[in-house]
Amino acid sequence: MNEGQLDNQTMTAPGPATAREILARAEALQRTMDVAFRDKIVESIYTDAEAITSRVVRQQGSRYAHLDQRIDRIVTSKVWGLPLMFVLLAGVFWVTIVGANYPSALLASFLFWVEDHGAALFAGAGLPWWVTGFLWHGVYRGLAWVVSVMLPPMAIFFPIFTILEDLGYLPRVAFNIDHLFKKAGAHGKQALTMSMGLGCNAAGVIACRIIDSPRERLIAILTNNFMPCNGRWPTLIMLATLFVAAAFPPSLAAIAAAGSLVLIVVIGGLMTLLVSALLSRTVLKGEASSFTLELPPYRRPNVLRVLYTSIIDRTLFVLWRAVVMAAPSGGAIWLLSNLQVSGQSLTDWTSGWLNPAGHAVGLDGVILLAYIIAIPANEIVVPTILMAYTSAGRMVEIDNLAQLQHLLVGQHGWTLMTAISLMLFSLLHNPCSTTIWTVYQETKSTRWAVVSGLLPLAIAFLLLFILNQGIRVFGLI
Amino acid sequence: MVIWIVILVLVLVLLWPDRGLYVRWQRRRRLLSRQAIEDALMHLHQRQHERRLASVESVASMLRIGTNDALGLVQRMEAQGLLTATGDGLRLSPDGYHWALQVVRAHRLFERYLADETEVPMEEIHARAHRLEHTLSVADLDRMDAALGHPAFDPQGDPIPTSTGEIPAMTGCSLVDWETARPAQIVHIEDEPPEVYAQIVAAGLGLGMVVTVVEATSTRLVVEADAVEHVLAPVVAANIWVHEAPQAAPGRPVERLTTLTVGEQGRVTALDPMCQGLTRRRFLDLGITPGVLIEPVMQSAFGEPTAYRVRGALIALRREQSDWIWIEAKGKEQ
């Protein structure tokens, strides 16, 4: 800044100047500034701040040089960095899936007990059957289902994840594998938003706020869906145990099932990188982009903050949105299965129409219908499929594996290929409406919200079509 | 019944205020005519700058329209008092000149914006700005000007007119006329014709860079910039404008941050002038300012990014980013 010149001008200006004169003068002076004057302002701010710090803050040794540096050497080392990361992430998911089983079952039995009693109460009060059915077996049951499947894993996953975040470990993960993401035109922090997506895609999309570069942030938002969220895990686990495990000898069954789940996540990761590369080289080429990654010092997690951010900010927030979306969907499911036209329920009609499209991609009409109804919440895909297959009036669950196998394989002709197609479809298809709405909220753009929904759907259909038709043509199975 | 609903929907679609098809069509037409007028104004302005006169034929060929359409356009503009037609050609009126300057301003402001705040490649910026320059009102332009911090020059070094129509003076001479072995700073790069401009961009030459002519013959110019030699055809070099380089402290070693290895230390001397917009702001936010000590602490297993300690914080940068930062190496930390 030409400070000297400015001082001279103000000092020698005769008499008080009018506002207009001051503005004109300011404009003229502004033209004389050289391009770097902003840098100089920032520099002078930092110089002042440094002067103040050196007067009032006393520092004893360099903390980083000791403990932090030693930890960093291990977690970012060539040998230990990546294995440590995989072990930690795998551990988090194992704890989440195993730990959520029991509370989920408990919560489900309680919520469905409430349903039975509520329905009995309504029936006892003499209300018509369709009021009871729609409200209790439709709206409430859909809601209860989503809550019982979704709440326990999120209540376990989010706090653990927040602890890792609070520790300062997660930015090191981004640091370790940034190179991979750079090649795809994305940001290393996308690894974190992807991990978050494994818990819930809507939360993953919100987490993309940590990426400060507009282009990379948009990429991370649009591709988050390729990480299977916990609403999709039950479907994937069911298929892995029922079909993949069955294709191997009993001694290898458990490993095969777990391996197929890992494979699904790996395919999701590859798709994320592929689509990221595609987006950054085409439609998002011109968006602003920059990379800086702060590696904060390690610190002890603050328990209260962890609980607050994970429970209030993430779990309840996501749950509330899902509940708002799931309730109408539960109602729609009940109507579809209970309204009859010419002696057939609407479910049968629509799944009949969808059959040709379903068969083309290795699925069937019922599965496609379930995915359409389950746009608000992926948790209810399998219950809806079972409802349609058994012609029940409401969503059902079958705990007995043999019975389930008999229904799917024996009565409805599912093969290993159906299971593989369904696993891939579950991984790649459009995100739930909560996530799409979140994309809109985060980007404030209808266009990106639509793209985030249609792009994965198109990819899923295209890939499955090629896969199934290819196999049919070449007669591989 | 159904027919009436269909008709109602059609009428609504057509006549809906602000979004109906009719309003959109009208707006498009107005935009087209505005674009035509502004393109014609720019053409006249350019011709006047070259001390030549424009004609109806030259307007027609510039706008790629028929002579009849061009005549109609010129007559409309004359009726609006934007130009005067005399026997020898067309001249801008004071009103027309003022408007033309606003279009120049819009074009150069958009170029500045696209260069600093987006990743649009330099050789595409001109064409994009040309499409965008007709879309804003003068009030919008003032806001954009303020948001960009009242830039004085566009990314090619052309002066941006102020809202009152003043153009800052441009200094410098063509690189072809510059003497050898005397450091010069690039102040302006002509972006027309695009083929020549693309060559300059491909050579990595940009505004603010300090270059030295090593050898000049009638067929080629050898230019050194950042310790790399470029061979340019004179017709290319003629499109680069330079002036006296600011006196750099002689003998001071200047390196990029990328050249430091873990354990060494350096002092930041400058942020590259080519680095603008988002990245530069991030650097400044993080306290990477001239004079600050910076030290690579660790490298990712894949060789990139590298984490640097600066002002007590640990910040990882990719190679592209650390290439923007110029330092003076201080050797091993004591």
PDB file of N, CA and C in Angstrom, chain B residues 218-256:
ATOM      1  N   SER B 218      16.156 -12.543 -37.191  1.00  0.00           N
ATOM      2  CA  SER B 218      14.934 -12.226 -37.936  1.00  0.00           C
ATOM      3  C   SER B 218      13.995 -13.433 -38.001  1.00  0.00           C
ATOM      4  N   THR B 219      14.494 -14.624 -37.699  1.00  0.00           N
ATOM      5  CA  THR B 219      13.637 -15.802 -37.807  1.00  0.00           C
ATOM      6  C   THR B 219      13.212 -16.360 -36.444  1.00  0.00           C
ATOM      7  N   ARG B 220      13.974 -16.052 -35.391  1.00  0.00           N
ATOM      8  CA  ARG B 220      13.566 -16.596 -34.100  1.00  0.00           C
ATOM      9  C   ARG B 220      14.074 -15.750 -32.942  1.00  0.00           C
ATOM     10  N   LEU B 221      13.360 -15.899 -31.812  1.00  0.00           N
ATOM     11  CA  LEU B 221      13.739 -15.214 -30.588  1.00  0.00           C
ATOM     12  C   LEU B 221      13.938 -16.283 -29.518  1.00  0.00           C
ATOM     13  N   VAL B 222      15.083 -16.270 -28.868  1.00  0.00           N
ATOM     14  CA  VAL B 222      15.264 -17.197 -27.744  1.00  0.00           C
ATOM     15  C   VAL B 222      15.083 -16.398 -26.467  1.00  0.00           C
ATOM     16  N   VAL B 223      14.129 -16.855 -25.655  1.00  0.00           N
ATOM     17  CA  VAL B 223      13.759 -16.112 -24.455  1.00  0.00           C
ATOM     18  C   VAL B 223      13.946 -17.012 -23.248  1.00  0.00           C
ATOM     19  N   GLU B 224      14.535 -16.472 -22.199  1.00  0.00           N
ATOM     20  CA  GLU B 224      14.695 -17.265 -20.981  1.00  0.00           C
ATOM     21  C   GLU B 224      13.702 -16.773 -19.933  1.00  0.00           C
ATOM     22  N   ALA B 225      12.979 -17.732 -19.354  1.00  0.00           N
ATOM     23  CA  ALA B 225      12.042 -17.391 -18.277  1.00  0.00           C
ATOM     24  C   ALA B 225      12.114 -18.489 -17.231  1.00  0.00           C
ATOM     25  N   ASP B 226      12.297 -18.135 -15.963  1.00  0.00           N
ATOM     26  CA  ASP B 226      12.415 -19.106 -14.878  1.00  0.00           C
ATOM     27  C   ASP B 226      13.440 -20.195 -15.221  1.00  0.00           C
ATOM     28  N   ALA B 227      14.564 -19.784 -15.766  1.00  0.00           N
ATOM     29  CA  ALA B 227      15.669 -20.693 -16.070  1.00  0.00           C
ATOM     30  C   ALA B 227      15.329 -21.715 -17.156  1.00  0.00           C
ATOM     31  N   VAL B 228      14.252 -21.453 -17.927  1.00  0.00           N
ATOM     32  CA  VAL B 228      13.927 -22.330 -19.051  1.00  0.00           C
ATOM     33  C   VAL B 228      13.980 -21.488 -20.318  1.00  0.00           C
ATOM     34  N   GLU B 229      14.575 -22.028 -21.378  1.00  0.00           N
ATOM     35  CA  GLU B 229      14.653 -21.263 -22.621  1.00  0.00           C
ATOM     36  C   GLU B 229      13.504 -21.626 -23.550  1.00  0.00           C
ATOM     37  N   HIS B 230      12.888 -20.603 -24.127  1.00  0.00           N
ATOM     38  CA  HIS B 230      11.809 -20.817 -25.092  1.00  0.00           C
ATOM     39  C   HIS B 230      12.239 -20.220 -26.414  1.00  0.00           C
ATOM     40  N   VAL B 231      11.928 -20.938 -27.493  1.00  0.00           N
ATOM     41  CA  VAL B 231      12.188 -20.389 -28.815  1.00  0.00           C
ATOM     42  C   VAL B 231      10.863 -19.931 -29.407  1.00  0.00           C
ATOM     43  N   LEU B 232      10.790 -18.653 -29.763  1.00  0.00           N
ATOM     44  CA  LEU B 232       9.529 -18.104 -30.283  1.00  0.00           C
ATOM     45  C   LEU B 232       9.743 -17.560 -31.689  1.00  0.00           C
ATOM     46  N   ALA B 233       8.705 -17.710 -32.513  1.00  0.00           N
ATOM     47  CA  ALA B 233       8.740 -17.050 -33.816  1.00  0.00           C
ATOM     48  C   ALA B 233       8.506 -15.563 -33.577  1.00  0.00           C
ATOM     49  N   PRO B 234       9.122 -14.681 -34.378  1.00  0.00           N
ATOM     50  CA  PRO B 234       8.934 -13.241 -34.158  1.00  0.00           C
ATOM     51  C   PRO B 234       7.460 -12.847 -34.155  1.00  0.00           C
ATOM     52  N   VAL B 235       6.641 -13.524 -35.011  1.00  0.00           N
ATOM     53  CA  VAL B 235       5.216 -13.152 -35.075  1.00  0.00           C
ATOM     54  C   VAL B 235       4.524 -13.474 -33.747  1.00  0.00           C
ATOM     55  N   VAL B 236       5.035 -14.494 -33.044  1.00  0.00           N
ATOM     56  CA  VAL B 236       4.483 -14.824 -31.733  1.00  0.00           C
ATOM     57  C   VAL B 236       4.985 -13.827 -30.694  1.00  0.00           C
ATOM     58  N   ALA B 237       6.285 -13.564 -30.736  1.00  0.00           N
ATOM     59  CA  ALA B 237       6.883 -12.657 -29.751  1.00  0.00           C
ATOM     60  C   ALA B 237       6.300 -11.254 -29.869  1.00  0.00           C
ATOM     61  N   ALA B 238       5.883 -10.883 -31.073  1.00  0.00           N
ATOM     62  CA  ALA B 238       5.322  -9.545 -31.271  1.00  0.00           C
ATOM     63  C   ALA B 238       4.049  -9.346 -30.466  1.00  0.00           C
ATOM     64  N   ASN B 239       3.384 -10.452 -30.102  1.00  0.00           N
ATOM     65  CA  ASN B 239       2.136 -10.342 -29.353  1.00  0.00           C
ATOM     66  C   ASN B 239       2.351 -10.282 -27.842  1.00  0.00           C
ATOM     67  N   ILE B 240       3.624 -10.324 -27.435  1.00  0.00           N
ATOM     68  CA  ILE B 240       3.927 -10.216 -26.008  1.00  0.00           C
ATOM     69  C   ILE B 240       4.483  -8.828 -25.742  1.00  0.00           C
ATOM     70  N   TRP B 241       3.854  -8.129 -24.778  1.00  0.00           N
ATOM     71  CA  TRP B 241       4.297  -6.777 -24.455  1.00  0.00           C
ATOM     72  C   TRP B 241       5.006  -6.789 -23.111  1.00  0.00           C
ATOM     73  N   VAL B 242       6.110  -6.048 -23.055  1.00  0.00           N
ATOM     74  CA  VAL B 242       6.894  -6.065 -21.822  1.00  0.00           C
ATOM     75  C   VAL B 242       7.252  -4.647 -21.389  1.00  0.00           C
ATOM     76  N   HIS B 243       7.650  -4.526 -20.132  1.00  0.00           N
ATOM     77  CA  HIS B 243       8.302  -3.289 -19.695  1.00  0.00           C
ATOM     78  C   HIS B 243       9.459  -3.654 -18.761  1.00  0.00           C
ATOM     79  N   GLU B 244      10.155  -2.635 -18.314  1.00  0.00           N
ATOM     80  CA  GLU B 244      11.314  -2.821 -17.445  1.00  0.00           C
ATOM     81  C   GLU B 244      10.939  -3.705 -16.243  1.00  0.00           C
ATOM     82  N   ALA B 245      11.752  -4.733 -15.974  1.00  0.00           N
ATOM     83  CA  ALA B 245      11.464  -5.602 -14.839  1.00  0.00           C
ATOM     84  C   ALA B 245      11.784  -4.876 -13.539  1.00  0.00           C
ATOM     85  N   PRO B 246      10.976  -5.087 -12.509  1.00  0.00           N
ATOM     86  CA  PRO B 246      11.303  -4.482 -11.218  1.00  0.00           C
ATOM     87  C   PRO B 246      12.631  -5.060 -10.726  1.00  0.00           C
ATOM     88  N   GLN B 247      13.461  -4.217 -10.126  1.00  0.00           N
ATOM     89  CA  GLN B 247      14.800  -4.681  -9.765  1.00  0.00           C
ATOM     90  C   GLN B 247      14.718  -5.759  -8.695  1.00  0.00           C
ATOM     91  N   ALA B 248      15.081  -6.990  -9.089  1.00  0.00           N
ATOM     92  CA  ALA B 248      15.137  -8.073  -8.117  1.00  0.00           C
ATOM     93  C   ALA B 248      16.497  -7.988  -7.441  1.00  0.00           C
ATOM     94  N   ALA B 249      16.516  -8.382  -6.149  1.00  0.00           N
ATOM     95  CA  ALA B 249      17.805  -8.331  -5.451  1.00  0.00           C
ATOM     96  C   ALA B 249      18.781  -9.238  -6.183  1.00  0.00           C
ATOM     97  N   PRO B 250      19.900  -8.715  -6.668  1.00  0.00           N
ATOM     98  CA  PRO B 250      20.793  -9.518  -7.508  1.00  0.00           C
ATOM     99  C   PRO B 250      21.490 -10.601  -6.695  1.00  0.00           C
ATOM    100  N   GLY B 251      21.689 -11.726  -7.325  1.00  0.00           N
ATOM    101  CA  GLY B 251      22.441 -12.809  -6.690  1.00  0.00           C
ATOM    102  C   GLY B 251      21.654 -13.585  -5.663  1.00  0.00           C
ATOM    103  N   ARG B 252      20.376 -13.227  -5.412  1.00  0.00           N
ATOM    104  CA  ARG B 252      19.616 -13.959  -4.402  1.00  0.00           C
ATOM    105  C   ARG B 252      19.071 -15.232  -5.027  1.00  0.00           C
ATOM    106  N   PRO B 253      19.339 -16.403  -4.416  1.00  0.00           N
ATOM    107  CA  PRO B 253      18.840 -17.633  -5.016  1.00  0.00           C
ATOM    108  C   PRO B 253      17.321 -17.702  -4.871  1.00  0.00           C
ATOM    109  N   VAL B 254      16.649 -17.950  -5.948  1.00  0.00           N
ATOM    110  CA  VAL B 254      15.188 -18.055  -5.913  1.00  0.00           C
ATOM    111  C   VAL B 254      14.798 -19.452  -6.375  1.00  0.00           C
ATOM    112  N   GLU B 255      14.108 -20.177  -5.507  1.00  0.00           N
ATOM    113  CA  GLU B 255      13.699 -21.537  -5.846  1.00  0.00           C
ATOM    114  C   GLU B 255      12.222 -21.705  -5.557  1.00  0.00           C
ATOM    115  N   ARG B 256      11.675 -22.783  -6.089  1.00  0.00           N
ATOM    116  CA  ARG B 256      10.296 -23.130  -5.747  1.00  0.00           C
ATOM    117  C   ARG B 256      10.294 -23.969  -4.486  1.00  0.00           C
TER     118      ARG B 256
END
